[in-house]
mmCIF file of C-alpha atoms in Angstrom:
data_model
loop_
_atom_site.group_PDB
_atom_site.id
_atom_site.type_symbol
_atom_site.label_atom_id
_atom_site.label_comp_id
_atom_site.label_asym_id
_atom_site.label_seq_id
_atom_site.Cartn_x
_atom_site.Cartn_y
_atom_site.Cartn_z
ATOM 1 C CA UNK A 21 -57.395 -79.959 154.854
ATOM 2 C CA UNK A 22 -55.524 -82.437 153.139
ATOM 3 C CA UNK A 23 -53.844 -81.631 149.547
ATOM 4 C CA UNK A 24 -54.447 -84.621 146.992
ATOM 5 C CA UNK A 25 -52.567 -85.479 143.832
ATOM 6 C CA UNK A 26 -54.676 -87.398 141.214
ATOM 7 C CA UNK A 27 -53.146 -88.258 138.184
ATOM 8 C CA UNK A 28 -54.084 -88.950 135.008
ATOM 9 C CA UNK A 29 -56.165 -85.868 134.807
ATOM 10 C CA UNK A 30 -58.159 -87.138 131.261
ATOM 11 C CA UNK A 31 -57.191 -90.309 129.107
ATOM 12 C CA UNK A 32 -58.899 -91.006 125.853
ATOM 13 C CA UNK A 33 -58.501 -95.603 125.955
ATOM 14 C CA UNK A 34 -59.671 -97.656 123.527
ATOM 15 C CA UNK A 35 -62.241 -100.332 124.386
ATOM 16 C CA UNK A 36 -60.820 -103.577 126.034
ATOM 17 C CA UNK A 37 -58.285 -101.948 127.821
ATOM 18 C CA UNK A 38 -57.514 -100.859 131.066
ATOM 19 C CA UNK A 39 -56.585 -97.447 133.140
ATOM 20 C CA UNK A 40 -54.965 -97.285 136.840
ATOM 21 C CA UNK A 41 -55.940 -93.944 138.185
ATOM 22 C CA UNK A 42 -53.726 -92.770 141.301
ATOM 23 C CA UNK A 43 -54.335 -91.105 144.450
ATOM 24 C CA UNK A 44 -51.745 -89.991 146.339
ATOM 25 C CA UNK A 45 -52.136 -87.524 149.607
ATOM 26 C CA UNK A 46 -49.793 -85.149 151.326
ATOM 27 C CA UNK A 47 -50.774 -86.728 154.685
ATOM 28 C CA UNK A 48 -52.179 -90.399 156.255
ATOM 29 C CA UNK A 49 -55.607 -91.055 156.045
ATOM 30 C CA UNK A 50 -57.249 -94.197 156.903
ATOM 31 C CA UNK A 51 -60.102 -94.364 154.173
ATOM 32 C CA UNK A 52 -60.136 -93.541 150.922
ATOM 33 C CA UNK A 53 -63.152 -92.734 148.702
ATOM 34 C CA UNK A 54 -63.376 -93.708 144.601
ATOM 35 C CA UNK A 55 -66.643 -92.336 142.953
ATOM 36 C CA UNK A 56 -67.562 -91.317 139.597
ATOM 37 C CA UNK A 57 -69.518 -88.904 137.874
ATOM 38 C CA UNK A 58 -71.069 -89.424 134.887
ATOM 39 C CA UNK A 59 -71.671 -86.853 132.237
ATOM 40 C CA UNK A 60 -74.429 -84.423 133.975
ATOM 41 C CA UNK A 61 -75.063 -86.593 136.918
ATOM 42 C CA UNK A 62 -74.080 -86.462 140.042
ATOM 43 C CA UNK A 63 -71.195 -88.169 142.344
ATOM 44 C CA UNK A 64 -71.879 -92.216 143.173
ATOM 45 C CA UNK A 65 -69.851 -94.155 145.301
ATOM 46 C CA UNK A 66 -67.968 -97.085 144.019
ATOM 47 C CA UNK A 67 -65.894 -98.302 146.977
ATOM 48 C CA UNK A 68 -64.398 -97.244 150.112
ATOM 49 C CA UNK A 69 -60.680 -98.080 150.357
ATOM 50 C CA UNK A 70 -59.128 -99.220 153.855
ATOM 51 C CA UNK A 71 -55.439 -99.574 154.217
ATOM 52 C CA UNK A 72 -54.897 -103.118 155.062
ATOM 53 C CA UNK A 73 -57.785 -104.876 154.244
ATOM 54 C CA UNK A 74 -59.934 -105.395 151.136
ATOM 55 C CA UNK A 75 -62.027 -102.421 149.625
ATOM 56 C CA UNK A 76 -65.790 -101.863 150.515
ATOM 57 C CA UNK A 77 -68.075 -102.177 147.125
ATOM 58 C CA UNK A 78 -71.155 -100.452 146.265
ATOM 59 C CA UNK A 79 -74.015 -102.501 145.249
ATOM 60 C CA UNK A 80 -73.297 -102.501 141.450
ATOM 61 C CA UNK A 81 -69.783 -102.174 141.346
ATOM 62 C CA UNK A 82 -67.322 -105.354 141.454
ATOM 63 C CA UNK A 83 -63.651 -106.081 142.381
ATOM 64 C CA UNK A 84 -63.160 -107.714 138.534
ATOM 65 C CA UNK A 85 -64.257 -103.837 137.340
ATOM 66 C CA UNK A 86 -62.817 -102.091 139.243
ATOM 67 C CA UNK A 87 -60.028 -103.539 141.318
ATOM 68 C CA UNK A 88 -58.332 -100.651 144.185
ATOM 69 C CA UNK A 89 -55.017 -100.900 145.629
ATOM 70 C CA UNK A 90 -54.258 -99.347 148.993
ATOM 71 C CA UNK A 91 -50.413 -100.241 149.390
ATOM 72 C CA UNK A 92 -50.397 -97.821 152.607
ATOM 73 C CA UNK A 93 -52.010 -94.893 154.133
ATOM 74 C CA UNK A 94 -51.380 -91.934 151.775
ATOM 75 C CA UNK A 95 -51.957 -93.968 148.537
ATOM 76 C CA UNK A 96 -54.379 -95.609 146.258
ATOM 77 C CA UNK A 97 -55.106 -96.417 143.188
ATOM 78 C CA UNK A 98 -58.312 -97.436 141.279
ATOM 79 C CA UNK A 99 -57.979 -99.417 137.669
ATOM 80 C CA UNK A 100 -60.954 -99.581 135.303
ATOM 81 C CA UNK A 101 -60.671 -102.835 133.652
ATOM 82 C CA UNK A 102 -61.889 -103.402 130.167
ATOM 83 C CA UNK A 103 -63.164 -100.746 129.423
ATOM 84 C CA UNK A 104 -66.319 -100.049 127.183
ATOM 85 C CA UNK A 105 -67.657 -96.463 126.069
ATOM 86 C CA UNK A 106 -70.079 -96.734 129.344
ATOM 87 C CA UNK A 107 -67.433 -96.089 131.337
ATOM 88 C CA UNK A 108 -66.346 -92.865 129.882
ATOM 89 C CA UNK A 109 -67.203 -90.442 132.783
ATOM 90 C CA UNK A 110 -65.093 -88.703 135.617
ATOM 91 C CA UNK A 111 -63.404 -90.332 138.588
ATOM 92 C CA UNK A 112 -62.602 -88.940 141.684
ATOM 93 C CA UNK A 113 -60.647 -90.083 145.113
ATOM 94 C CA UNK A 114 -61.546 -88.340 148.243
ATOM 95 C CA UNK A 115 -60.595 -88.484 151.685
ATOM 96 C CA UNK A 116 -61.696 -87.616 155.093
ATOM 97 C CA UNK A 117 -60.033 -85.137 156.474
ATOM 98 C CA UNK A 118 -59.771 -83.322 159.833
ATOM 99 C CA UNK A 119 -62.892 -82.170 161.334
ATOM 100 C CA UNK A 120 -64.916 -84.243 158.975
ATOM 101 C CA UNK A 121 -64.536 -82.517 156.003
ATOM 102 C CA UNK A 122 -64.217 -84.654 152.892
ATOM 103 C CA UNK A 123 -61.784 -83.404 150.115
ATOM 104 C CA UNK A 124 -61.660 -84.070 146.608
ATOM 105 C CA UNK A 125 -58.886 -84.698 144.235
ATOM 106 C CA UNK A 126 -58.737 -83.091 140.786
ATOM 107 C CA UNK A 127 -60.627 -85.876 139.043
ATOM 108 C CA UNK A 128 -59.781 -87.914 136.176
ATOM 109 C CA UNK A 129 -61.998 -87.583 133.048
ATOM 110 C CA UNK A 130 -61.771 -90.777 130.967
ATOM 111 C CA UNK A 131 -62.612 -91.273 127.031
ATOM 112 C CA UNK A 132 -63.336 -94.824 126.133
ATOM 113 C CA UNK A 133 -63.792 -95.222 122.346
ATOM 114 C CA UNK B 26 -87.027 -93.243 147.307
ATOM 115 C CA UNK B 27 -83.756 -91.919 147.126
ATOM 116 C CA UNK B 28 -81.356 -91.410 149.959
ATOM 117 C CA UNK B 29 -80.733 -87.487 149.162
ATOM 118 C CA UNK B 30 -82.873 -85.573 147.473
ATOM 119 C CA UNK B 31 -82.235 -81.923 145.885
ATOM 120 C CA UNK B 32 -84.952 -79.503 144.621
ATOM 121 C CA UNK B 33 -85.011 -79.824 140.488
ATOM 122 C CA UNK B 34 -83.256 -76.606 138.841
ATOM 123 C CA UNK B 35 -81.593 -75.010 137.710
ATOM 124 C CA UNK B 36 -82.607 -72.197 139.662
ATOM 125 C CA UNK B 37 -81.872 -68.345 138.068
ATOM 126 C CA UNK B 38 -81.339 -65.569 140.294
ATOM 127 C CA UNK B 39 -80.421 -61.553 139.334
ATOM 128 C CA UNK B 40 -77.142 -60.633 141.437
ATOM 129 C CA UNK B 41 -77.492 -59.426 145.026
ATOM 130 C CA UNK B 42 -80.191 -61.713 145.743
ATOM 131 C CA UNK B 43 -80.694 -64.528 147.787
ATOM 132 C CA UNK B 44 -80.415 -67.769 146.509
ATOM 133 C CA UNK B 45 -81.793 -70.929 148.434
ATOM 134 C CA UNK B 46 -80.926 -74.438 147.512
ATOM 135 C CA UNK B 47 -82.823 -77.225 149.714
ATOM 136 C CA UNK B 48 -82.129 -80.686 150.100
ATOM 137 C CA UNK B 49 -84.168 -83.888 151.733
ATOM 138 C CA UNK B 50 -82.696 -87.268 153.186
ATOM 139 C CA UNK B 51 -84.651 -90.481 154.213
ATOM 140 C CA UNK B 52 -81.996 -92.051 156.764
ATOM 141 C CA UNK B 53 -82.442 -90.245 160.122
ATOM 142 C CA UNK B 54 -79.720 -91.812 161.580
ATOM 143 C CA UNK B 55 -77.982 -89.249 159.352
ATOM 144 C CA UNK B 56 -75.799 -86.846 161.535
ATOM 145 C CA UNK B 57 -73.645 -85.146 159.281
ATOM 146 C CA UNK B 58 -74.621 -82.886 156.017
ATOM 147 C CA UNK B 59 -72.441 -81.350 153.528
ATOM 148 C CA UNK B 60 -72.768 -78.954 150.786
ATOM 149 C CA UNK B 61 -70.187 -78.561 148.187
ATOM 150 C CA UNK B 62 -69.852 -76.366 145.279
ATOM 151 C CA UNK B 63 -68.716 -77.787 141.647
ATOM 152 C CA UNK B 64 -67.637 -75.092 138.550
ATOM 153 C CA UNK B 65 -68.129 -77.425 135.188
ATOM 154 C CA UNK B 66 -64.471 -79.368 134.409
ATOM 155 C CA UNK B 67 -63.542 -79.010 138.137
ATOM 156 C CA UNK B 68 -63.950 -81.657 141.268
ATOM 157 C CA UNK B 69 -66.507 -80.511 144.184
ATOM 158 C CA UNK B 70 -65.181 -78.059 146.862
ATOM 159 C CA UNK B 71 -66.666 -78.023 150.246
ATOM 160 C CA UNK B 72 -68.932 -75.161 151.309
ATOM 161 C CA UNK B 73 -69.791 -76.287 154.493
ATOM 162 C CA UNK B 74 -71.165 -78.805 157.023
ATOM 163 C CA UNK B 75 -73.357 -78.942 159.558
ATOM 164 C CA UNK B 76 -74.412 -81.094 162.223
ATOM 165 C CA UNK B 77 -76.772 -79.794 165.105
ATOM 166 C CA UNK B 78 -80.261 -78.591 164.188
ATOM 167 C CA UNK B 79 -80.447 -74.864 163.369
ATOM 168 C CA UNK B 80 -78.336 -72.126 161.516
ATOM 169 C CA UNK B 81 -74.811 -72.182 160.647
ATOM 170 C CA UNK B 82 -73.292 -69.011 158.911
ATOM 171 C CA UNK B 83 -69.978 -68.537 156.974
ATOM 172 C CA UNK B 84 -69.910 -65.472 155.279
ATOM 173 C CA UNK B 85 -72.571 -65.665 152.858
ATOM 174 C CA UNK B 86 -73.927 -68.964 153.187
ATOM 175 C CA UNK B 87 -76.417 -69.934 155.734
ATOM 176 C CA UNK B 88 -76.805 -73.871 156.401
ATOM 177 C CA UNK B 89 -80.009 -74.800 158.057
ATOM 178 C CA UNK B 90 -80.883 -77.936 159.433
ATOM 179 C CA UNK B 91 -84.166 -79.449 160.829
ATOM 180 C CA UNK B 92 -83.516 -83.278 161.279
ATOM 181 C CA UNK B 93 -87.220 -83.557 162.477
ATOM 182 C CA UNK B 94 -88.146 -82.696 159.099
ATOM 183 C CA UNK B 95 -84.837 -84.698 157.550
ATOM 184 C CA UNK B 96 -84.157 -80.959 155.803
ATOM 185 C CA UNK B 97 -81.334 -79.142 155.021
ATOM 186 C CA UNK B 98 -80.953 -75.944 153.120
ATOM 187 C CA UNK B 99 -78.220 -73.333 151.766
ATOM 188 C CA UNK B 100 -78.951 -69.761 151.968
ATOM 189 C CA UNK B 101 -76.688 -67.663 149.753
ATOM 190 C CA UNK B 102 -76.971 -64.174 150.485
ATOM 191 C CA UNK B 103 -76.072 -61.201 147.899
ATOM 192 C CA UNK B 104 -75.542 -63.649 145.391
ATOM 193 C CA UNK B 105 -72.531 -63.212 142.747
ATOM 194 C CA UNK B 106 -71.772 -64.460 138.940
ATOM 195 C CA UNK B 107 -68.963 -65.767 140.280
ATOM 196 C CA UNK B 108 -71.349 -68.143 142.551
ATOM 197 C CA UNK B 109 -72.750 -69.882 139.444
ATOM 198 C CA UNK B 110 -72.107 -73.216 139.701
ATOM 199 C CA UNK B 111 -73.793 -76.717 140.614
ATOM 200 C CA UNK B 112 -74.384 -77.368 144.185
ATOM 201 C CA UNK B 113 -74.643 -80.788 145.888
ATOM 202 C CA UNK B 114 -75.677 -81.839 149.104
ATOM 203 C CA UNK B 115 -73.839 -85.018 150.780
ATOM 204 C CA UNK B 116 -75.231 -86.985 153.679
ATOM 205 C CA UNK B 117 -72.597 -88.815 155.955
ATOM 206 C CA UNK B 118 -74.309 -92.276 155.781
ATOM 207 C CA UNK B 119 -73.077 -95.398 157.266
ATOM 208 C CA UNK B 120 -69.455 -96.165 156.973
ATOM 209 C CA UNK B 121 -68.531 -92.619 156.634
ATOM 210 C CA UNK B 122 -69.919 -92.833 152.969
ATOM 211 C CA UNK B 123 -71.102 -89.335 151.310
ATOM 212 C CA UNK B 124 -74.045 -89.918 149.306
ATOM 213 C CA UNK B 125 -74.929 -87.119 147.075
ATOM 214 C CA UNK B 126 -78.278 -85.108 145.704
ATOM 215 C CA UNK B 127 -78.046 -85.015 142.067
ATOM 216 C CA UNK B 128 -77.359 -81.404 142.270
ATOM 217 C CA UNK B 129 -78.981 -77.749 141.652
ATOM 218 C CA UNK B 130 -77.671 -76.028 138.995
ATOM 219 C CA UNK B 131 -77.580 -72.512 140.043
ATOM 220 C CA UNK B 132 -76.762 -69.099 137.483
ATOM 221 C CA UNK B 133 -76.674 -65.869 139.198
ATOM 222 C CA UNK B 134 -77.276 -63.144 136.610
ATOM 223 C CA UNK B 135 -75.611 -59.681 136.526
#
């Protein structure tokens, strides 16, 4: 299955600010998954990420929130744009990989005071 | 209703037993189902998926799936501490999207 590198694992930002959150996987893919988990809850989908084209939203998440890069096949990158304590919860990128199975990166657990 | 639904826990078993974790879906144009494992601080891990109606065994875990009755279950035989974690079940929905159950929270005791 593929191997993903997500980086930063936790950053504590201060309201108003933004944080780019990168993907990056040890082989191509052609879609990309961002979701977050909130503190107890489960995993909801925020966008699907094509190379090539513009990402996929889910109904309640916007481009002006949360804008996603895909520069090429192996790589994306999801920014949370001023930020407010509601966003403090963990993100994750996942792919699909061979033989459907869908793997996770190591998540990124964001702070926003 | 929502799209996946998981039975409320958290669900307490001693070790060595069986533990069984269900899950419902309302879109049966659903064909793929997932269950993943998640330890607390740590990103889900895939368990395993299952497609065709019927059994699927690896190892300890059974998957069962009945798409007449838009069910699927995981059956985890002699159950270990080390199995206490929170389980979700994922539906392969349109668009190759996952969407999630909220989760059983399971605790095998010694």
């Amino acid at each position: 299955s593929a191997v993903i590198s997500q980086k930063p694992s936790r950053d504590i930002c201060q309201r108003g600010t933004s944080l780019t959150i990168q993907c990056q996987v040890d082989s191509q893919v052609t879609m990309m998954f961002w979701y977050r988990q909130q503190p107890g809850q489960s995993l909801t989908l925020i966008a699907t990420a094509n190379q090539g084209s513009e990402a996929t939203y889910e109904s309640g998440f916007v481009i002006d929130k949360f804008p996603i890069s895909r520069p090429n096949l192996t790589f994306s990158t999801l920014t949370v744009s001023n930020m407010s304590p509601e966003d403090s919860s963990i993100y994750l990128c996942s792919v699909m990989g061979a033989r459907d199975g869908y793997t996770f990166g190591s998540g990124t657990r964001l702070t926003v005071v | 209703q929502k799209e996946v639904e998981q039975n409320s826990g958290p669900l307490s078993v001693p070790e060595g037993a069986i533990a069984s974790l269900n899950c419902t879906y309302s879109d049966r144009g659903s064909q793929s189902f997932f269950w993943y494992r998640q330890y607390s601080g740590k990103s889900p891990e895939l368990i395993m998926f299952i497609y065709s109606n019927g059994d699927k065994e690896d190892g300890r875990f059974t998957a069962q799936l009945n798409k007449a009755s838009q069910y699927v279950s995981l059956l985890i035989r002699d159950s270990q501490p080390s199995d206490s974690a929170t389980y979700l079940c994922a539906v392969k929905t349109s668009g190759s999207r996952l969407t999630f159950g909220e989760g059983t929270q399971l605790t095998v005791n010694p």
